[in-house]
Tab-separated table of C-alpha atoms in Angstrom:
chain	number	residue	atom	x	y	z
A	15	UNK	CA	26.448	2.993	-15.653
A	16	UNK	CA	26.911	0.310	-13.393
A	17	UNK	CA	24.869	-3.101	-13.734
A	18	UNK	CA	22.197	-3.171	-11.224
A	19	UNK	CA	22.380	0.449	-9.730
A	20	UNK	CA	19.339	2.435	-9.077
A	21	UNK	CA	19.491	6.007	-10.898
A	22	UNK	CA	17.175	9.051	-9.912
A	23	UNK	CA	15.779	11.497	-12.227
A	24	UNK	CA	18.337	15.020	-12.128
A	25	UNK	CA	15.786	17.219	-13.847
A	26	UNK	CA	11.672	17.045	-14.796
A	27	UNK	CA	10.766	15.875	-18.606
A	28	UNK	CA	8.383	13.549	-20.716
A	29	UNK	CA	10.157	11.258	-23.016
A	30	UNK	CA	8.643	8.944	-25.277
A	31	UNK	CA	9.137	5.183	-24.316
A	32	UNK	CA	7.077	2.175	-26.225
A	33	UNK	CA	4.994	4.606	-28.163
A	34	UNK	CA	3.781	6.269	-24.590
A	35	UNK	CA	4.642	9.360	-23.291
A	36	UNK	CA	6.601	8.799	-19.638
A	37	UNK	CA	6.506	11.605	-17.470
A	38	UNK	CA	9.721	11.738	-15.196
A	39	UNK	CA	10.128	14.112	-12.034
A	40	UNK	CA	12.886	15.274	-10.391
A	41	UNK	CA	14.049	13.434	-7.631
A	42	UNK	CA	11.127	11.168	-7.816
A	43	UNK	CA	11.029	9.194	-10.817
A	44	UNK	CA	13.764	5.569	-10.364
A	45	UNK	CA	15.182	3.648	-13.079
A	46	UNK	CA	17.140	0.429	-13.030
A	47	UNK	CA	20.406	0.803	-15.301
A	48	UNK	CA	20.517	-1.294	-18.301
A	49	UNK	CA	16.670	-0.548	-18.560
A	50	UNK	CA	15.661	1.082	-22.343
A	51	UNK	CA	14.198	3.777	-21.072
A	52	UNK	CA	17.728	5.123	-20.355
A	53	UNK	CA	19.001	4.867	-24.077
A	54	UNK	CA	20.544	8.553	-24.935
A	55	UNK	CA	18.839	9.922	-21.563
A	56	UNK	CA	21.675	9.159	-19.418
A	57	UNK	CA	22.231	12.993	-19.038
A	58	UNK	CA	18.838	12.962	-16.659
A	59	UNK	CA	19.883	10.680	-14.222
A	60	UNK	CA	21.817	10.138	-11.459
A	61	UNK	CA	22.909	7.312	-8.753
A	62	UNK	CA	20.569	7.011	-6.464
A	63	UNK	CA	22.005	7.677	-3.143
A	64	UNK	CA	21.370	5.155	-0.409
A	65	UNK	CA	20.493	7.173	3.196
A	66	UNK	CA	19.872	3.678	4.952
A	67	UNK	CA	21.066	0.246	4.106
A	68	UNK	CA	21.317	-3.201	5.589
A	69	UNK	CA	22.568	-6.826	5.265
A	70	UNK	CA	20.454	-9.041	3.986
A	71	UNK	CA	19.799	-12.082	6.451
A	72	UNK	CA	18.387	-15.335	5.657
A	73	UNK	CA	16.716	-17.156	8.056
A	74	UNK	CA	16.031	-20.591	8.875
A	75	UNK	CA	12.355	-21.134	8.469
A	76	UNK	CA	12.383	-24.908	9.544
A	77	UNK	CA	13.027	-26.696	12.618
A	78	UNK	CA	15.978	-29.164	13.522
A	79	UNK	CA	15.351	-32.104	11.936
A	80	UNK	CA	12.673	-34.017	13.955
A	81	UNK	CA	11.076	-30.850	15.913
A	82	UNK	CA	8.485	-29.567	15.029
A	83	UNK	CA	8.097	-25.784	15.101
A	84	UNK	CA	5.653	-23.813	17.043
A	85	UNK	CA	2.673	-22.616	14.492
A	86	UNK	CA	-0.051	-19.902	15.351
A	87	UNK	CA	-1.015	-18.421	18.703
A	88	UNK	CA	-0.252	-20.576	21.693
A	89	UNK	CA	-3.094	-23.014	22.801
A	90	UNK	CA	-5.189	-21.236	25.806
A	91	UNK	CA	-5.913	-22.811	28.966
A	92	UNK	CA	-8.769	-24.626	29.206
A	93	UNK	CA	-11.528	-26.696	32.190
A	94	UNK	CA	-12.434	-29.963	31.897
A	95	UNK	CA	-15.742	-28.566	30.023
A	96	UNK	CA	-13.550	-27.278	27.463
A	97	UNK	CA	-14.257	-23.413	28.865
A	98	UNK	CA	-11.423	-21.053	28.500
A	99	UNK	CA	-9.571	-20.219	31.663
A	100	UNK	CA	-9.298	-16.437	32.077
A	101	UNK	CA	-6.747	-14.962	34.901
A	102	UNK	CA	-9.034	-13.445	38.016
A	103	UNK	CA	-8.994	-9.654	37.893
A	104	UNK	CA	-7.667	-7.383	40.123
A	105	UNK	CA	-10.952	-6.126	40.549
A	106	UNK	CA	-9.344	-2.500	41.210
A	107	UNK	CA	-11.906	-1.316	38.233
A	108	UNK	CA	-9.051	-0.048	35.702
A	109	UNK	CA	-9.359	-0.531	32.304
């Protein structure tokens, strides 16, 4: 079984793993290869087939060196009392 791969459960069954008893449903139940709970149960799983994938993509989190990058909501407009500035309304009542 390939390194890495994700393997659902083909069939239903309880299987003893650390001294606990694992329940394991069909079609539900996702194991890691390589994982111990695996050892001579290889017969109840199968690859997990992937419906939707995508690329990974890493993005820049910081700013060209010297800017600084835009943090939180946007500052609102304010008077020179320090009131917030709200836009007029259309005063058509909707809403």
């Amino acid at each position: 079984m390939a390194n890495g791969q994700i393997y659902v459960a083909k069939k239903s069954a309880i299987l003893r793993y650390e001294g606990r008893r694992i329940v394991v449903k069909k079609d539900v139940t996702t194991v890691r290869s390589g994982h111990p709970i695996m050892d001579g149960h290889e017969d109840l799983f199968r690859p997990l087939a992937v419906v939707y994938d995508h690329e990974a993509v890493v993005e820049d989190m910081t700013a060209e060196p010297g800017r600084k990058r835009s943090v939180g909501r946007p500052k609102l407009p304010r008077d020179d009392e320090g009131n917030i500035i709200r836009e007029e309304s259309s005063g058509d009542g909707a809403g």
